Amino acid sequence: MGRGRQKAKHTKIARELKAYSPDVNYAALERELGHTDEGDQYVDKWADEYADEDEDELENA
């Protein structure tokens, strides 16, 4: 007897979730993910902070 109610409840919840479409603020999402339209997206911003490992090996050899 309990299985019918349980199945009906799960079906109701599944339908609600299927029809649910939240409003998305894409501008805020882009800011949060750090998206920029600049051309320097492939530039390593940490390159000047640390020495390369290859340079350290050459200096110690």
Coordinates of C-alpha atoms in Angstrom, one line a residue:
M1 CA 0.0 0.0 0.0
G2 CA 2.9 2.4 0.8
R3 CA 4.6 1.8 -2.5
G4 CA 1.8 3.5 -4.5
R5 CA 2.1 6.7 -2.5
Q6 CA 5.8 6.7 -2.7
K7 CA 5.8 6.2 -6.4
A8 CA 3.2 9.0 -6.9
K9 CA 5.3 11.4 -4.8
H10 CA 8.5 10.6 -6.8
T11 CA 6.6 11.1 -10.0
K12 CA 5.3 14.4 -8.8
I13 CA 8.8 15.6 -7.8
A14 CA 10.2 14.4 -11.1
R15 CA 7.7 16.4 -13.0
E16 CA 8.4 19.5 -11.0
L17 CA 12.1 19.2 -11.5
K18 CA 11.6 18.6 -15.2
A19 CA 9.5 21.8 -15.6
Y20 CA 11.8 23.9 -13.3
S21 CA 14.0 26.4 -15.1
P22 CA 15.7 28.9 -12.9
D23 CA 16.6 32.4 -14.1
V24 CA 20.4 32.6 -14.8
N25 CA 22.4 35.8 -14.5
Y26 CA 25.0 35.1 -17.1
A27 CA 26.9 38.3 -16.5
A28 CA 27.4 37.4 -12.8
L29 CA 28.4 33.9 -13.9
E30 CA 31.1 35.2 -16.3
R31 CA 32.5 37.5 -13.5
E32 CA 32.6 34.6 -11.1
L33 CA 34.4 32.4 -13.6
G34 CA 36.8 35.1 -14.5
H35 CA 35.9 35.3 -18.2
T36 CA 37.6 38.2 -20.0
D37 CA 37.4 39.1 -23.7
E38 CA 41.0 40.3 -23.7
G39 CA 43.6 38.8 -26.1
D40 CA 46.0 37.8 -23.3
Q41 CA 44.0 34.8 -22.2
Y42 CA 46.9 32.4 -23.0
V43 CA 49.6 34.5 -21.2
D44 CA 50.9 33.0 -18.0
K45 CA 50.2 35.6 -15.4
W46 CA 52.5 33.8 -12.9
A47 CA 55.5 33.6 -15.3
D48 CA 57.4 36.5 -13.7
E49 CA 56.8 35.3 -10.2
Y50 CA 58.9 32.2 -10.3
A51 CA 62.1 31.1 -12.0
D52 CA 61.9 28.3 -14.6
E53 CA 63.2 24.9 -13.5
D54 CA 65.4 24.6 -16.6
E55 CA 67.2 27.9 -15.7
D56 CA 67.9 26.6 -12.2
E57 CA 69.5 23.4 -13.5
L58 CA 71.7 25.4 -15.9
E59 CA 72.9 27.7 -13.1
N60 CA 73.8 24.8 -10.8
A61 CA 75.6 22.7 -13.5

